[in-house]
Amino acid sequence: MAFIDWVLHPTELWAAFWFFMRHAPPDEKTVKLQVSGDMKRCYDFLEMTSRSFAAVIQELNPKLRDGICLFYLVLRGLDTIEDDMTIPGARKRHLLETFHETIYQKGWTFEESGPDEKDALLLVEFDVVINEFLRLPKEFQDVIADITRRMGAGMAKYTRARVESLDDYNEYCHYAAGLVGHGLSRLFAVSGLEAKSVGEELELANSMGLFLQKTNITRDINEDVLDGRCFWPKAVWSKYADSEEHLIDRENRDKGMEALNEMCTNVLQHIPDVLEYLSQIKEPSVFRFCAIPQVMAIATIVLCYDNSRVLDGNVKIRKGEALKLISQATTLDSVKRTFYGYVEQLERKNHPDNPMHGQVAKIIDRTKKDIASTLKGGAPVDFTKEYLVLALFFVTVTAFFYTYLTEKSSL
């Protein structure tokens, strides 16, 4: 199947070729070998807990790299506690609510994680994260501690509360991801790499986080329900099913699909804010850091829209598609073209008999008009030329190897 995917999507093969050429195996110049001691171990943990995110962080400007690595690890530690269903409720709430103080306690570690907690080792050796956190400039520490405090309080609240209304849903996603957007924006600003306004006007940063979090929640419905939890707001799913389990029941598939499409539509409303936020980011490595997750999200939510496979299991974009998206997330113009392309895919999937058709059509029309009016160099890219170039490339490579093998066989 993977081979067929490459054949059917040759532009992705081209993107993969250049990605692996650019990201060759690490040598003595890599970030991990420029650091030593506890910070090197922190980058090890970054690789263990999020390989894809680790690569993006390691390409950041040195003014931000270590700070954002540690910000990620602190929040990963907090999230590991929140996800662990073996920790008693009262104990968990205390840990979450005081974690912003814990990160100042040298030598603190945690060995109470359940046996199935995949990131438990991070907490077992969390003292190395604390050591490096305490070496950061105070303005970095202040941002990380403040976001940790607010996120921990939100997580503690939702160990007891349920996501009932759309307001609850937005609040939960704010705690889970919107605050990450706040923290990153503030770090960008205090580093001096971005304007102060990026760290002060945070509504767009919140939308960036919500776009990612809601995409994941929408996609992961089957896995979450089977794990005995559901982050879809009851205000949505209760219109289509008697219970969360009924939502993914094949016998209720038509209604389940209507619920899925309503959830996707809720995600899509954040597109204008995402593009507006990215237009404010000027430093190239920061832009890529912000843009890559967003292009992944638009590809994922368009894949999920009106796709019954979401209710049966986890769906993911192709690896080649992901590599292509990474290669395209370099400039605002390129990102806008990427969004435009996926919105066109969405338009083809948005059938008139879909109850969400009208709302989605409005989002599509607005997005296409906004992007087309600001694109440099005219209309979005015509992928026909790209395929012609790739066809020429493959013909050339094939001819080379044919000539080589022919000459070799004649010797």
Short mmCIF file of C-alpha atoms in Angstrom, two decimals:
data_model
loop_
_atom_site.label_atom_id
_atom_site.label_comp_id
_atom_site.label_asym_id
_atom_site.label_seq_id
_atom_site.Cartn_x
_atom_site.Cartn_y
_atom_site.Cartn_z
CA MET A 1 0.00 0.00 0.00
CA ALA A 2 2.84 2.41 0.82
CA PHE A 3 4.40 1.82 -2.60
CA ILE A 4 1.06 2.49 -4.31
CA ASP A 5 0.71 5.71 -2.30
CA TRP A 6 4.07 6.92 -3.60
CA VAL A 7 3.14 6.04 -7.19
CA LEU A 8 -0.23 7.78 -6.95
CA HIS A 9 1.29 10.85 -5.28
CA PRO A 10 4.65 11.50 -6.99
CA THR A 11 4.94 15.04 -5.59
CA GLU A 12 5.11 13.48 -2.13
CA LEU A 13 7.95 11.21 -3.22
CA TRP A 14 9.83 14.25 -4.42
CA ALA A 15 9.19 16.00 -1.08
CA ALA A 16 10.38 12.92 0.81
CA PHE A 17 13.59 12.79 -1.22
CA TRP A 18 14.46 16.38 -0.39
CA PHE A 19 13.38 16.01 3.25
CA PHE A 20 15.74 13.11 3.87
CA MET A 21 18.52 14.84 1.95
CA ARG A 22 18.10 17.87 4.20
CA HIS A 23 17.68 15.87 7.41
CA ALA A 24 20.60 13.51 7.03
CA PRO A 25 21.71 11.36 9.98
CA PRO A 26 23.04 13.59 12.77
CA ASP A 27 26.75 14.36 12.99
CA GLU A 28 28.88 16.27 15.46
CA LYS A 29 27.16 19.54 14.55
CA THR A 30 23.69 18.57 15.72
CA VAL A 31 22.00 20.37 18.58
CA LYS A 32 22.14 17.39 20.90
CA LEU A 33 25.93 17.26 20.72
CA GLN A 34 26.32 20.99 21.24
CA VAL A 35 24.94 20.61 24.74
CA SER A 36 26.03 18.46 27.63
CA GLY A 37 24.88 17.15 30.98
CA ASP A 38 21.28 17.74 31.99
CA MET A 39 20.39 19.72 28.87
CA LYS A 40 21.53 16.85 26.65
CA ARG A 41 19.28 14.55 28.67
CA CYS A 42 16.42 17.00 28.18
CA TYR A 43 16.83 16.73 24.42
CA ASP A 44 16.85 12.94 24.84
CA PHE A 45 13.49 13.21 26.60
CA LEU A 46 12.24 15.49 23.86
CA GLU A 47 13.06 12.78 21.31
CA MET A 48 11.39 10.11 23.46
CA THR A 49 8.15 12.00 24.03
CA SER A 50 7.66 13.64 20.62
CA ARG A 51 9.99 12.80 17.76
CA SER A 52 8.20 15.01 15.24
CA PHE A 53 8.03 17.97 17.60
CA ALA A 54 11.66 17.44 18.59
CA ALA A 55 12.85 17.97 15.02
CA VAL A 56 11.02 21.29 14.74
CA ILE A 57 12.29 22.54 18.11
CA GLN A 58 15.89 21.68 17.24
CA GLU A 59 15.66 23.90 14.16
CA LEU A 60 14.59 26.93 16.20
CA ASN A 61 16.75 30.00 16.65
CA PRO A 62 19.21 29.38 19.54
CA LYS A 63 17.60 32.24 21.49
CA LEU A 64 14.47 30.11 21.83
CA ARG A 65 15.56 26.52 21.38
CA ASP A 66 16.36 25.46 24.95
CA GLY A 67 13.53 27.51 26.46
CA ILE A 68 10.88 25.95 24.26
CA CYS A 69 12.37 22.48 24.73
CA LEU A 70 11.99 22.91 28.50
CA PHE A 71 8.53 24.48 28.14
CA TYR A 72 7.44 21.41 26.21
CA LEU A 73 8.92 19.00 28.79
CA VAL A 74 7.32 20.80 31.73
CA LEU A 75 3.91 20.64 30.07
CA ARG A 76 4.53 17.03 29.01
CA GLY A 77 5.23 16.18 32.65
CA LEU A 78 2.01 17.92 33.68
CA ASP A 79 0.07 16.14 30.94
CA THR A 80 1.53 12.77 31.92
CA ILE A 81 0.10 13.18 35.41
CA GLU A 82 -3.26 14.33 34.04
CA ASP A 83 -3.52 11.35 31.67
CA ASP A 84 -2.63 8.73 34.30
CA MET A 85 -5.88 7.10 35.40
CA THR A 86 -4.13 5.14 38.17
CA ILE A 87 -3.44 8.24 40.28
CA PRO A 88 -6.25 8.83 42.83
CA GLY A 89 -8.37 11.91 42.08
CA ALA A 90 -7.43 14.02 45.10
CA ARG A 91 -3.73 13.24 44.71
CA LYS A 92 -3.85 14.04 40.99
CA ARG A 93 -5.60 17.38 41.54
CA HIS A 94 -3.00 18.38 44.13
CA LEU A 95 -0.15 17.50 41.77
CA LEU A 96 -1.74 19.43 38.91
CA GLU A 97 -2.53 22.52 40.98
CA THR A 98 0.95 22.74 42.50
CA PHE A 99 3.07 21.69 39.52
CA HIS A 100 4.01 25.33 38.82
CA GLU A 101 5.69 25.35 42.26
CA THR A 102 7.20 21.89 41.80
CA ILE A 103 9.30 23.04 38.85
CA TYR A 104 11.28 25.26 41.26
CA GLN A 105 12.04 22.35 43.66
CA LYS A 106 15.51 21.01 42.90
CA GLY A 107 15.71 17.23 43.11
CA TRP A 108 11.95 16.61 42.68
CA THR A 109 11.03 13.37 40.91
CA PHE A 110 7.86 11.30 40.63
CA GLU A 111 7.67 7.49 40.64
CA GLU A 112 3.94 6.93 41.13
CA SER A 113 2.98 6.61 37.46
CA GLY A 114 0.95 3.61 36.36
CA PRO A 115 2.68 0.71 34.58
CA ASP A 116 1.22 1.65 31.20
CA GLU A 117 2.18 5.33 31.27
CA LYS A 118 4.53 5.69 28.29
CA ASP A 119 6.20 8.92 29.47
CA ALA A 120 6.73 7.83 33.07
CA LEU A 121 10.53 7.98 32.73
CA LEU A 122 10.35 11.73 32.18
CA LEU A 123 8.85 12.15 35.65
CA VAL A 124 11.25 9.64 37.21
CA GLU A 125 14.13 11.88 36.05
CA PHE A 126 12.28 15.18 36.20
CA ASP A 127 15.01 16.68 38.37
CA VAL A 128 17.15 17.16 35.23
CA VAL A 129 14.36 19.25 33.66
CA ILE A 130 14.13 21.33 36.82
CA ASN A 131 17.90 21.91 36.87
CA GLU A 132 17.83 23.33 33.35
CA PHE A 133 14.60 25.25 33.90
CA LEU A 134 16.29 27.08 36.79
CA ARG A 135 19.13 28.11 34.45
CA LEU A 136 16.78 29.87 32.04
CA PRO A 137 16.49 33.68 32.07
CA LYS A 138 13.91 34.84 34.61
CA GLU A 139 11.55 36.17 31.95
CA PHE A 140 11.43 32.67 30.39
CA GLN A 141 10.87 31.05 33.78
CA ASP A 142 8.03 33.46 34.56
CA VAL A 143 6.17 32.65 31.34
CA ILE A 144 6.58 28.88 31.73
CA ALA A 145 5.52 28.91 35.40
CA ASP A 146 2.49 31.09 34.72
CA ILE A 147 1.22 28.89 31.88
CA THR A 148 1.88 25.76 33.97
CA ARG A 149 -0.15 27.23 36.86
CA ARG A 150 -3.10 28.12 34.66
CA MET A 151 -3.03 24.85 32.73
CA GLY A 152 -2.72 22.78 35.91
CA ALA A 153 -5.74 24.52 37.41
CA GLY A 154 -7.75 23.86 34.26
CA MET A 155 -6.73 20.20 34.16
CA ALA A 156 -7.65 19.81 37.83
CA LYS A 157 -11.08 21.28 37.11
CA TYR A 158 -11.76 18.81 34.32
CA THR A 159 -10.82 15.78 36.41
CA ARG A 160 -14.28 16.30 37.91
CA ALA A 161 -16.17 18.38 35.33
CA ARG A 162 -17.48 17.09 32.00
CA VAL A 163 -17.49 18.81 28.64
CA GLU A 164 -21.19 19.56 28.37
CA SER A 165 -21.69 22.80 26.43
CA LEU A 166 -19.81 24.40 23.56
CA ASP A 167 -18.50 26.93 26.08
CA ASP A 168 -17.11 24.04 28.13
CA TYR A 169 -15.51 22.66 24.98
CA ASN A 170 -13.81 25.95 24.16
CA GLU A 171 -12.68 26.32 27.77
CA TYR A 172 -11.27 22.80 27.94
CA CYS A 173 -9.39 23.28 24.67
CA HIS A 174 -8.11 26.62 25.96
CA TYR A 175 -6.63 24.91 29.01
CA ALA A 176 -5.23 22.03 26.96
CA ALA A 177 -3.81 23.94 23.99
CA GLY A 178 -4.85 27.60 23.87
CA LEU A 179 -2.61 28.30 26.85
CA VAL A 180 0.27 26.66 24.98
CA GLY A 181 -0.32 29.19 22.22
CA HIS A 182 -0.27 31.96 24.84
CA GLY A 183 2.99 30.72 26.33
CA LEU A 184 4.77 30.26 23.04
CA SER A 185 3.71 33.71 21.83
CA ARG A 186 5.00 35.29 25.01
CA LEU A 187 8.30 33.41 24.70
CA PHE A 188 8.64 34.54 21.09
CA ALA A 189 8.23 38.13 22.27
CA VAL A 190 10.53 38.02 25.32
CA SER A 191 13.24 36.42 23.20
CA GLY A 192 13.25 39.56 21.05
CA LEU A 193 12.71 37.56 17.88
CA GLU A 194 9.11 38.72 17.47
CA ALA A 195 7.28 41.95 18.19
CA LYS A 196 5.95 42.65 21.68
CA SER A 197 2.42 42.66 20.27
CA VAL A 198 2.74 38.93 19.49
CA GLY A 199 3.04 38.26 23.22
CA GLU A 200 0.32 40.69 24.24
CA GLU A 201 -2.58 40.18 21.83
CA LEU A 202 -3.32 36.55 22.57
CA GLU A 203 -6.77 35.85 21.10
CA LEU A 204 -5.23 34.67 17.84
CA ALA A 205 -2.69 32.55 19.75
CA ASN A 206 -5.58 30.88 21.56
CA SER A 207 -7.24 30.09 18.22
CA MET A 208 -3.99 28.52 16.98
CA GLY A 209 -4.09 26.11 19.92
CA LEU A 210 -7.80 25.41 19.56
CA PHE A 211 -7.40 24.57 15.87
CA LEU A 212 -4.86 21.87 16.76
CA GLN A 213 -6.61 20.53 19.85
CA LYS A 214 -10.06 20.36 18.26
CA THR A 215 -8.63 18.59 15.23
CA ASN A 216 -7.12 15.91 17.47
CA ILE A 217 -10.28 15.56 19.56
CA THR A 218 -12.41 15.21 16.43
CA ARG A 219 -10.12 12.62 14.87
CA ASP A 220 -9.64 10.55 18.06
CA ILE A 221 -13.32 9.92 18.85
CA ASN A 222 -13.18 6.14 18.38
CA GLU A 223 -10.06 5.69 20.51
CA ASP A 224 -11.34 8.00 23.25
CA VAL A 225 -14.76 6.35 23.50
CA LEU A 226 -13.18 2.89 23.68
CA ASP A 227 -10.94 4.22 26.48
CA GLY A 228 -14.04 5.29 28.40
CA ARG A 229 -13.84 9.04 27.81
CA CYS A 230 -15.22 11.54 25.34
CA PHE A 231 -14.15 15.15 24.75
CA TRP A 232 -16.84 15.91 22.19
CA PRO A 233 -19.28 18.28 23.92
CA LYS A 234 -22.52 16.67 24.99
CA ALA A 235 -24.35 19.59 23.39
CA VAL A 236 -23.24 18.15 20.04
CA TRP A 237 -23.20 14.38 20.39
CA SER A 238 -26.49 14.16 22.34
CA LYS A 239 -28.33 15.42 19.24
CA TYR A 240 -27.23 12.32 17.35
CA ALA A 241 -26.79 9.52 19.90
CA ASP A 242 -28.06 8.27 23.25
CA SER A 243 -24.54 7.79 24.60
CA GLU A 244 -20.91 8.23 23.59
CA GLU A 245 -20.73 4.53 22.73
CA HIS A 246 -23.81 4.83 20.51
CA LEU A 247 -22.04 7.65 18.67
CA ILE A 248 -19.57 5.24 17.04
CA ASP A 249 -22.01 2.34 16.71
CA ARG A 250 -22.27 1.15 13.09
CA GLU A 251 -26.04 0.88 13.49
CA ASN A 252 -26.10 4.63 14.15
CA ARG A 253 -23.68 5.49 11.37
CA ASP A 254 -25.75 8.14 9.58
CA LYS A 255 -26.29 10.14 12.77
CA GLY A 256 -22.70 9.58 13.84
CA MET A 257 -21.55 11.08 10.55
CA GLU A 258 -23.73 14.14 11.11
CA ALA A 259 -22.12 14.59 14.52
CA LEU A 260 -18.65 14.18 13.02
CA ASN A 261 -19.33 16.81 10.37
CA GLU A 262 -20.62 19.25 12.97
CA MET A 263 -17.42 18.76 14.97
CA CYS A 264 -15.30 19.31 11.86
CA THR A 265 -17.22 22.50 11.10
CA ASN A 266 -16.45 23.76 14.60
CA VAL A 267 -12.74 23.27 13.88
CA LEU A 268 -12.85 24.97 10.49
CA GLN A 269 -14.12 28.25 11.94
CA HIS A 270 -10.63 28.90 13.33
CA ILE A 271 -8.94 29.08 9.90
CA PRO A 272 -9.06 32.90 9.55
CA ASP A 273 -7.41 33.37 12.96
CA VAL A 274 -4.69 30.84 12.12
CA LEU A 275 -3.72 32.64 8.93
CA GLU A 276 -3.90 36.05 10.64
CA TYR A 277 -1.61 34.86 13.45
CA LEU A 278 0.94 33.44 11.01
CA SER A 279 0.99 36.76 9.15
CA GLN A 280 2.41 38.37 12.33
CA ILE A 281 5.37 35.98 12.65
CA LYS A 282 8.54 37.27 10.99
CA GLU A 283 11.52 35.16 12.15
CA PRO A 284 11.90 32.21 9.72
CA SER A 285 12.53 29.41 12.25
CA VAL A 286 9.67 30.63 14.45
CA PHE A 287 7.39 30.77 11.43
CA ARG A 288 8.14 27.16 10.49
CA PHE A 289 7.70 26.10 14.10
CA CYS A 290 4.22 27.64 14.11
CA ALA A 291 3.19 26.77 10.56
CA ILE A 292 4.04 23.07 10.40
CA PRO A 293 1.46 21.91 12.98
CA GLN A 294 -1.18 24.13 11.37
CA VAL A 295 -0.76 22.71 7.85
CA MET A 296 -0.85 19.22 9.36
CA ALA A 297 -4.10 20.15 11.09
CA ILE A 298 -5.85 21.50 7.98
CA ALA A 299 -4.87 18.34 6.09
CA THR A 300 -6.16 16.16 8.94
CA ILE A 301 -9.50 17.90 9.46
CA VAL A 302 -10.23 17.88 5.72
CA LEU A 303 -9.44 14.14 5.73
CA CYS A 304 -11.84 13.65 8.66
CA TYR A 305 -14.73 15.60 7.18
CA ASP A 306 -17.53 13.28 6.01
CA ASN A 307 -15.20 10.29 6.47
CA SER A 308 -16.86 7.31 8.17
CA ARG A 309 -13.48 5.74 8.91
CA VAL A 310 -13.03 8.28 11.72
CA LEU A 311 -15.82 6.55 13.67
CA ASP A 312 -14.16 3.13 13.20
CA GLY A 313 -10.59 4.04 14.13
CA ASN A 314 -7.80 6.57 13.97
CA VAL A 315 -7.17 8.10 10.55
CA LYS A 316 -3.92 9.81 9.62
CA ILE A 317 -2.57 11.68 6.65
CA ARG A 318 0.00 9.80 4.56
CA LYS A 319 3.65 10.03 5.60
CA GLY A 320 4.56 11.39 2.19
CA GLU A 321 1.84 13.99 2.50
CA ALA A 322 3.21 15.02 5.89
CA LEU A 323 6.73 15.42 4.49
CA LYS A 324 5.37 17.49 1.63
CA LEU A 325 3.54 19.73 4.08
CA ILE A 326 6.72 20.22 6.10
CA SER A 327 8.60 21.23 2.97
CA GLN A 328 5.89 23.75 2.06
CA ALA A 329 5.61 25.42 5.48
CA THR A 330 8.38 27.94 4.83
CA THR A 331 6.63 31.21 3.98
CA LEU A 332 3.24 32.77 4.56
CA ASP A 333 2.51 32.69 0.84
CA SER A 334 3.30 28.97 0.65
CA VAL A 335 1.15 28.20 3.70
CA LYS A 336 -1.76 30.12 2.24
CA ARG A 337 -1.47 28.14 -0.97
CA THR A 338 -1.48 24.93 1.06
CA PHE A 339 -4.61 26.00 2.93
CA TYR A 340 -6.25 27.01 -0.35
CA GLY A 341 -5.57 23.57 -1.82
CA TYR A 342 -7.11 21.76 1.15
CA VAL A 343 -10.10 24.08 1.21
CA GLU A 344 -10.68 23.14 -2.44
CA GLN A 345 -10.56 19.47 -1.41
CA LEU A 346 -13.10 20.26 1.31
CA GLU A 347 -15.32 21.94 -1.26
CA ARG A 348 -15.39 18.76 -3.33
CA LYS A 349 -16.39 16.73 -0.24
CA ASN A 350 -19.09 19.17 0.92
CA HIS A 351 -22.15 17.60 -0.68
CA PRO A 352 -25.47 19.51 -0.73
CA ASP A 353 -27.30 16.77 1.22
CA ASN A 354 -24.92 17.23 4.17
CA PRO A 355 -26.66 19.18 6.99
CA MET A 356 -23.44 21.15 7.52
CA HIS A 357 -23.19 22.05 3.84
CA GLY A 358 -24.30 25.68 4.22
CA GLN A 359 -22.02 26.51 7.15
CA VAL A 360 -19.02 24.81 5.57
CA ALA A 361 -19.69 26.49 2.22
CA LYS A 362 -19.54 29.91 3.93
CA ILE A 363 -16.19 29.03 5.54
CA ILE A 364 -14.86 27.80 2.20
CA ASP A 365 -15.97 30.92 0.34
CA ARG A 366 -14.53 33.28 2.92
CA THR A 367 -11.24 31.41 3.13
CA LYS A 368 -10.75 31.27 -0.63
CA LYS A 369 -11.55 34.97 -1.04
CA ASP A 370 -9.28 36.02 1.86
CA ILE A 371 -6.37 33.93 0.58
CA ALA A 372 -6.77 34.82 -3.10
CA SER A 373 -6.84 38.53 -2.28
CA THR A 374 -3.52 38.40 -0.42
CA LEU A 375 -1.50 35.84 -2.38
CA LYS A 376 1.67 37.05 -4.01
CA GLY A 377 2.04 36.18 -7.66
CA GLY A 378 -1.58 35.57 -8.47
CA ALA A 379 -3.72 32.45 -8.35
CA PRO A 380 -2.86 29.35 -6.29
CA VAL A 381 -0.34 26.94 -7.73
CA ASP A 382 -1.30 24.70 -10.62
CA PHE A 383 -0.04 21.27 -9.64
CA THR A 384 -0.02 20.12 -13.31
CA LYS A 385 3.39 21.74 -13.82
CA GLU A 386 4.67 20.00 -10.72
CA TYR A 387 3.62 16.61 -12.08
CA LEU A 388 5.26 17.36 -15.43
CA VAL A 389 8.52 18.22 -13.72
CA LEU A 390 8.34 15.04 -11.67
CA ALA A 391 7.53 12.97 -14.73
CA LEU A 392 10.64 14.37 -16.42
CA PHE A 393 12.66 13.60 -13.30
CA PHE A 394 11.49 9.97 -13.19
CA VAL A 395 12.11 9.50 -16.91
CA THR A 396 15.64 10.85 -16.48
CA VAL A 397 16.38 8.62 -13.47
CA THR A 398 14.91 5.56 -15.19
CA ALA A 399 16.98 6.22 -18.33
CA PHE A 400 20.12 6.61 -16.23
CA PHE A 401 19.66 3.33 -14.38
CA TYR A 402 18.66 1.51 -17.57
CA THR A 403 21.83 2.73 -19.30
CA TYR A 404 23.95 1.87 -16.27
CA LEU A 405 22.55 -1.66 -15.93
CA THR A 406 22.80 -2.28 -19.68
CA GLU A 407 26.46 -1.27 -19.76
CA LYS A 408 27.21 -3.29 -16.66
CA SER A 409 25.62 -6.44 -18.08
CA SER A 410 27.64 -6.12 -21.29
CA LEU A 411 30.97 -6.17 -19.47
#
